[in-house]
């Protein structure tokens, strides 16, 4: 079995099992702790829409805060946008997703993907540097913060290398790329990459809690 | 051709002009990635080369490799070179049969001890020796005997090089490659199903020219021919970059000659000279004719997923397995939450001021 | 009005006299950690779990915190203030506790000591960080659990402990009890302001706070005048008038529940349909949003704040206000527990505008308003004096930027803190209360 065969076969399967297992474990385990039902008289009763509203509105900071967090605001958008374009609209990636999902969607030219991937990598490196140097971020950071950046950064770099056939033979680069993605999938449920899933319930519960008090979350 | 005649004399005798010969030499030199200044050296070496003795053994094979070499529609310099070697034993091509043929083989081995080149096509059944025998001798034993005093082995075709089709899952004959049996001789793998003819003769020309083993890659293949992958040399590469793909074999993209990546082309992971040398005297190669590369020069190409599955497709496993993982995760989650809630209840019950 | 208020200086003297080292509980280190964990476990629910599991450690919350902004001390990043709770959650309550335990340090007494400063001195629970968090994490709720844990472990700061014990054991605060209230009511009666004390039946039960009785009796008098003017059927009970709740401030549940219970039982007993909260942010928050949950059943009455009440009375036509024509401008300071934690932001502005006042907004307003710097009981802590003053400077700066003639607020705690800050820095902008402004503009 070659490295590539391992990476696209058993390696991928195990990574996916751990990924799915870990996510359900953590989400169910946290949500199932349950909270007491709030029986105070609500100011507004339509808490569902308030919750959904918060899922949307927390994507951009309130006016009073925007100036202070502009760097993170802009880089945050640049990072996620560039990442999602690179992951979701690269033709080989779409074929990868199609092999499990059974459906596909239009792709973008590789040149654009190369640009977004380089942007994503550059922004992530900038964020890494910020985390290592900004007084607050450096102070509050733990291993998870760095591991989570690392396990996302490596697939990006190996992806770009594989795409450009640079540094080693293509099948080796592709295998390493896949393996790095698998490492990311395995780490995902255990670290803060989980925010990809948790953001929705967290924002939603904030929206409902504020909403019933008549406050826009 | 007499045995003491050198190659130059022989070619002249066959009516090959000096100009034609030099043309071949420069082509060979460029194939072997030698600088232009080396052409005269190649020409001189080839013109004065003695005919080496070659013993060609065919084991579990389909004769495709031999066909590739001999079925050119017109005689070529490559085939002439091939004629020029002293092919002392070849199942398919030799006139002799039976004990006579085996005697010729043994005589050639004895006469050219330590100097002859052993060419093998076909894989060797290592499970049960009875699967393939010649004159009552198993392939395995014959290979070991022939290899003992050879100068080098050329494993022609993917079967000899890597096990090939006979080795495909479930491999009923226990087929293995030459290199899995012979460990103490230089082996040059000229893989492909079949290999490009000029690559076979190119390797022989290298022997004739330098008397040495060419530079090999990690899989024992001559770097001069297997150093680059099809994708990097493919004339359809610009369509890949632009994201223009044929989605089916009969769509607009296919007619326009767009990239075949989505149709399972294995060009990016296949190392061979198809995209540059092409086939049938440089006429075409599979991608040019509209079909993706199937990666025939790579080990176990038959078992690496479907020929029409894109390279980037992964084997995700069954949906049930993923659902099972989710169910197990949910169960663990509920369990851990229940335990944590029990702890919380206990903490709330314990009223100590 | 002259209602014989205690001077600010006298009140500050009273605060200064409070001991900083009253003997606390005598507990071993192991006991303290165990009790802190127990308290954490009591309060950890699905909401907090999702919050803990979602935090990105982006550090944006620091940018919302006045204490971080004023000091640039990274320990004051709100995310750091609940770090021990997160550690406890990860090690002992989270779904992946078996995994995290290997990488997460256990909490120690040294941690608890350190965090006493971070969550009592350096956090007013104002929740401004809750508004900036891109994940919607209720950071202030987590820090409240931290106070709960520290209270359980016996790490409530000395001054807070004194007033908590006073409220729990004597039902007084700063020495203000039934007697002092009665005396105030008498003084007001002498001035012709009728306060229906201790009626057995009333629709509206008014509460007040010790701070009001001591420092801002004018605000109490103003509330009485407004209620009388609006023709409300109201009372205030000398046995259950204290709206402030030191239990919730310190993180001490039994005291919190006791204080809530005193009010709820009395209000039910007299058949009140409405409990009217005085100008006190945390008191409103406590009864309005925690009351029913702590009592375990819905309240039999509505809890409304003064701004809500006044705005509703104006709207209903029961209260008429004079309209100022002198072009006076004010800025409204949103008490955190009324605005972002209570949803009362528009009403006070409506009331001020109804009086013809120009309301000039500070750069940060409503749900993003800066804290006065001394909420959540912090104004009693001597160890936090410097921090408070630095945070106040931010508030002061924003108010100065508006160029308004005065600051109006709806919380006596904010008011006293702004006044102390002004006193320290020689700031001249008047700080007044909404209810007093309304009372001064009652039309005949």
Short mmCIF file of C-alpha atoms in Angstrom, two decimals, chain B residues 71-308:
data_model
loop_
_atom_site.label_atom_id
_atom_site.label_comp_id
_atom_site.label_asym_id
_atom_site.label_seq_id
_atom_site.Cartn_x
_atom_site.Cartn_y
_atom_site.Cartn_z
CA UNK B 71 4.35 -4.52 -34.33
CA UNK B 72 5.44 -1.16 -35.57
CA UNK B 73 3.81 -0.81 -38.94
CA UNK B 74 7.12 0.01 -40.66
CA UNK B 75 10.65 -1.08 -39.83
CA UNK B 76 12.34 1.52 -37.68
CA UNK B 77 15.78 2.21 -36.40
CA UNK B 78 14.57 1.03 -33.03
CA UNK B 79 13.61 -2.31 -34.42
CA UNK B 80 16.89 -2.46 -36.32
CA UNK B 81 18.77 -1.85 -33.11
CA UNK B 82 16.72 -4.58 -31.62
CA UNK B 83 17.66 -6.80 -34.50
CA UNK B 84 21.23 -5.86 -34.00
CA UNK B 85 21.51 -7.34 -30.58
CA UNK B 86 22.27 -11.00 -30.36
CA UNK B 87 18.90 -12.19 -29.24
CA UNK B 88 19.86 -15.68 -28.28
CA UNK B 89 16.60 -16.75 -26.72
CA UNK B 90 13.08 -15.41 -27.08
CA UNK B 91 9.99 -17.60 -26.89
CA UNK B 92 7.93 -15.72 -29.30
CA UNK B 93 10.53 -14.70 -31.81
CA UNK B 94 12.89 -17.63 -31.95
CA UNK B 95 12.61 -20.26 -34.60
CA UNK B 96 13.90 -23.06 -32.43
CA UNK B 97 11.55 -25.05 -30.22
CA UNK B 98 11.60 -27.67 -27.53
CA UNK B 99 14.92 -29.04 -26.30
CA UNK B 100 16.76 -27.16 -29.03
CA UNK B 101 15.56 -23.85 -27.73
CA UNK B 102 16.51 -24.63 -24.15
CA UNK B 103 19.90 -25.83 -25.31
CA UNK B 104 20.45 -22.53 -27.14
CA UNK B 105 19.60 -20.66 -23.96
CA UNK B 106 22.00 -22.70 -21.89
CA UNK B 107 24.72 -22.30 -24.51
CA UNK B 108 24.27 -18.52 -24.63
CA UNK B 109 24.39 -18.32 -20.82
CA UNK B 110 27.55 -20.36 -20.73
CA UNK B 111 29.21 -18.50 -23.60
CA UNK B 112 28.48 -14.99 -22.28
CA UNK B 113 28.81 -15.70 -18.60
CA UNK B 114 28.60 -12.46 -16.63
CA UNK B 115 28.04 -10.36 -19.74
CA UNK B 116 24.64 -11.16 -21.15
CA UNK B 117 21.58 -9.05 -20.52
CA UNK B 118 18.53 -10.78 -19.20
CA UNK B 119 15.25 -9.29 -20.36
CA UNK B 120 12.15 -10.46 -18.55
CA UNK B 121 8.56 -9.77 -19.39
CA UNK B 122 5.73 -11.16 -17.32
CA UNK B 123 5.43 -11.77 -13.61
CA UNK B 124 6.55 -14.84 -11.73
CA UNK B 125 4.00 -17.03 -9.92
CA UNK B 126 5.35 -17.43 -6.47
CA UNK B 127 2.38 -19.15 -4.96
CA UNK B 128 2.39 -22.41 -6.83
CA UNK B 129 5.27 -22.95 -9.24
CA UNK B 130 3.04 -25.12 -11.38
CA UNK B 131 1.07 -22.15 -12.61
CA UNK B 132 3.64 -21.41 -15.28
CA UNK B 133 6.46 -23.64 -16.50
CA UNK B 134 8.70 -23.81 -19.54
CA UNK B 135 10.10 -27.16 -20.58
CA UNK B 136 9.12 -28.44 -17.18
CA UNK B 137 11.10 -25.75 -15.39
CA UNK B 138 9.16 -23.34 -13.22
CA UNK B 139 9.44 -19.63 -14.00
CA UNK B 140 10.91 -19.07 -10.58
CA UNK B 141 13.71 -21.58 -11.03
CA UNK B 142 14.43 -20.49 -14.58
CA UNK B 143 14.70 -16.86 -13.50
CA UNK B 144 17.10 -17.69 -10.70
CA UNK B 145 19.22 -19.81 -12.98
CA UNK B 146 19.31 -17.21 -15.77
CA UNK B 147 19.94 -14.34 -13.40
CA UNK B 148 22.87 -15.96 -11.73
CA UNK B 149 25.42 -15.05 -14.38
CA UNK B 150 23.81 -12.12 -16.11
CA UNK B 151 25.24 -8.62 -16.26
CA UNK B 152 21.92 -6.92 -15.58
CA UNK B 153 18.21 -7.55 -15.82
CA UNK B 154 15.76 -5.44 -17.75
CA UNK B 155 12.25 -6.00 -16.45
CA UNK B 156 10.11 -5.06 -19.42
CA UNK B 157 6.50 -4.23 -18.76
CA UNK B 158 4.61 -3.60 -15.55
CA UNK B 159 4.19 -7.35 -14.87
CA UNK B 160 7.92 -7.98 -14.70
CA UNK B 161 8.60 -4.65 -13.05
CA UNK B 162 5.87 -4.57 -10.42
CA UNK B 163 3.77 -7.72 -10.76
CA UNK B 164 1.28 -6.16 -13.12
CA UNK B 165 -2.11 -7.64 -13.90
CA UNK B 166 -1.36 -11.15 -12.62
CA UNK B 167 -0.58 -9.52 -9.31
CA UNK B 168 -3.96 -7.75 -9.21
CA UNK B 169 -6.17 -8.52 -6.27
CA UNK B 170 -6.79 -11.35 -5.37
CA UNK B 171 -3.63 -12.45 -7.14
CA UNK B 172 -4.49 -16.14 -7.55
CA UNK B 173 -1.05 -17.19 -8.75
CA UNK B 174 0.87 -15.28 -6.12
CA UNK B 175 2.48 -13.29 -8.93
CA UNK B 176 5.50 -11.18 -8.01
CA UNK B 177 7.91 -8.93 -9.85
CA UNK B 178 11.48 -9.81 -10.80
CA UNK B 179 12.86 -7.57 -8.11
CA UNK B 180 11.04 -9.51 -5.43
CA UNK B 181 13.00 -12.65 -6.35
CA UNK B 182 16.33 -11.36 -7.56
CA UNK B 183 18.06 -9.16 -5.04
CA UNK B 184 21.71 -9.26 -6.07
CA UNK B 185 21.64 -8.03 -9.67
CA UNK B 186 20.99 -4.62 -11.13
CA UNK B 187 17.41 -4.50 -12.33
CA UNK B 188 16.08 -1.87 -14.65
CA UNK B 189 12.33 -1.61 -14.61
CA UNK B 190 10.89 -0.54 -17.93
CA UNK B 191 7.28 -0.41 -16.82
CA UNK B 192 4.18 0.24 -18.83
CA UNK B 193 1.42 -1.94 -20.09
CA UNK B 194 3.01 -2.13 -22.53
CA UNK B 195 6.10 0.08 -22.34
CA UNK B 196 6.72 2.57 -25.11
CA UNK B 197 8.93 0.71 -27.68
CA UNK B 198 11.47 3.47 -27.93
CA UNK B 199 11.92 3.34 -24.19
CA UNK B 200 12.85 -0.34 -24.40
CA UNK B 201 15.33 0.26 -27.16
CA UNK B 202 16.54 3.43 -25.48
CA UNK B 203 17.56 1.42 -22.45
CA UNK B 204 19.34 -1.11 -24.66
CA UNK B 205 21.02 1.76 -26.53
CA UNK B 206 22.27 3.04 -23.19
CA UNK B 207 23.87 -0.31 -22.55
CA UNK B 208 25.43 -0.34 -25.98
CA UNK B 209 26.69 3.21 -25.59
CA UNK B 210 28.00 3.25 -22.06
CA UNK B 211 27.95 -0.34 -20.91
CA UNK B 212 26.42 0.88 -17.65
CA UNK B 213 23.10 1.01 -15.86
CA UNK B 214 21.22 4.28 -16.52
CA UNK B 215 20.19 6.50 -13.62
CA UNK B 216 17.11 5.01 -11.97
CA UNK B 217 14.26 6.43 -9.89
CA UNK B 218 13.01 5.06 -6.59
CA UNK B 219 11.06 2.38 -8.44
CA UNK B 220 14.08 1.27 -10.47
CA UNK B 221 12.95 2.99 -13.66
CA UNK B 222 15.30 5.00 -15.91
CA UNK B 223 14.92 8.63 -14.91
CA UNK B 224 15.45 9.70 -18.52
CA UNK B 225 12.08 8.21 -19.45
CA UNK B 226 10.19 8.07 -16.17
CA UNK B 227 11.40 11.27 -14.57
CA UNK B 228 8.35 13.38 -15.22
CA UNK B 229 4.70 12.79 -14.82
CA UNK B 230 2.21 12.83 -17.64
CA UNK B 231 0.28 15.76 -16.12
CA UNK B 232 3.29 18.08 -16.17
CA UNK B 233 3.93 17.34 -19.85
CA UNK B 234 0.34 17.04 -20.99
CA UNK B 235 -0.76 19.32 -23.80
CA UNK B 236 -4.17 19.59 -22.06
CA UNK B 237 -2.63 21.07 -18.93
CA UNK B 238 -3.77 24.64 -19.69
CA UNK B 239 -7.38 23.45 -19.55
CA UNK B 240 -6.74 22.05 -16.10
CA UNK B 241 -5.39 25.37 -14.92
CA UNK B 242 -8.36 27.20 -16.35
CA UNK B 243 -10.72 24.73 -14.76
CA UNK B 244 -12.09 23.48 -18.08
CA UNK B 245 -12.91 19.81 -17.75
CA UNK B 246 -14.68 17.19 -19.81
CA UNK B 247 -17.49 15.92 -17.57
CA UNK B 248 -18.42 12.97 -19.78
CA UNK B 249 -16.80 11.32 -22.77
CA UNK B 250 -19.31 12.78 -25.17
CA UNK B 251 -19.85 16.30 -23.94
CA UNK B 252 -18.75 19.61 -25.36
CA UNK B 253 -15.65 19.62 -23.16
CA UNK B 254 -14.61 16.21 -24.45
CA UNK B 255 -15.05 17.37 -28.05
CA UNK B 256 -13.04 20.48 -27.37
CA UNK B 257 -10.24 18.43 -25.90
CA UNK B 258 -10.48 19.75 -22.36
CA UNK B 259 -8.78 18.19 -19.37
CA UNK B 260 -9.81 14.64 -18.45
CA UNK B 261 -9.07 14.97 -14.71
CA UNK B 262 -12.70 14.60 -13.75
CA UNK B 263 -12.98 11.47 -15.89
CA UNK B 264 -10.33 9.80 -13.83
CA UNK B 265 -7.15 10.65 -15.70
CA UNK B 266 -4.18 9.45 -13.65
CA UNK B 267 -1.72 11.74 -15.42
CA UNK B 268 -0.72 13.61 -12.26
CA UNK B 269 0.45 10.47 -10.49
CA UNK B 270 1.85 8.60 -13.48
CA UNK B 271 5.49 8.81 -14.52
CA UNK B 272 6.12 7.91 -18.12
CA UNK B 273 7.15 9.45 -21.42
CA UNK B 274 3.79 9.03 -23.22
CA UNK B 275 3.08 12.76 -23.38
CA UNK B 276 6.44 13.52 -24.97
CA UNK B 277 7.40 10.44 -27.05
CA UNK B 278 3.88 9.30 -27.77
CA UNK B 279 3.04 6.08 -29.52
CA UNK B 280 3.01 4.72 -33.03
CA UNK B 281 5.93 6.78 -34.26
CA UNK B 282 4.86 9.81 -32.30
CA UNK B 283 1.29 9.79 -33.58
CA UNK B 284 -0.72 10.05 -30.41
CA UNK B 285 -1.14 8.85 -26.84
CA UNK B 286 -4.19 7.92 -24.77
CA UNK B 287 -5.02 11.43 -23.51
CA UNK B 288 -4.69 12.83 -27.01
CA UNK B 289 -7.12 10.23 -28.25
CA UNK B 290 -9.62 11.31 -25.59
CA UNK B 291 -9.17 8.85 -22.76
CA UNK B 292 -7.58 9.60 -19.45
CA UNK B 293 -4.30 8.01 -18.48
CA UNK B 294 -4.86 4.83 -16.49
CA UNK B 295 -1.42 4.96 -14.90
CA UNK B 296 -0.22 1.66 -16.40
CA UNK B 297 3.44 2.31 -15.65
CA UNK B 298 2.80 2.58 -11.90
CA UNK B 299 2.83 -0.29 -9.42
CA UNK B 300 -0.57 -1.85 -8.74
CA UNK B 301 -2.32 0.49 -11.12
CA UNK B 302 -5.06 -2.10 -11.49
CA UNK B 303 -5.94 -1.97 -7.81
CA UNK B 304 -5.84 1.76 -7.15
CA UNK B 305 -9.53 2.45 -7.48
CA UNK B 306 -11.52 2.80 -10.67
CA UNK B 307 -9.93 4.09 -13.83
CA UNK B 308 -12.76 6.60 -14.03
#
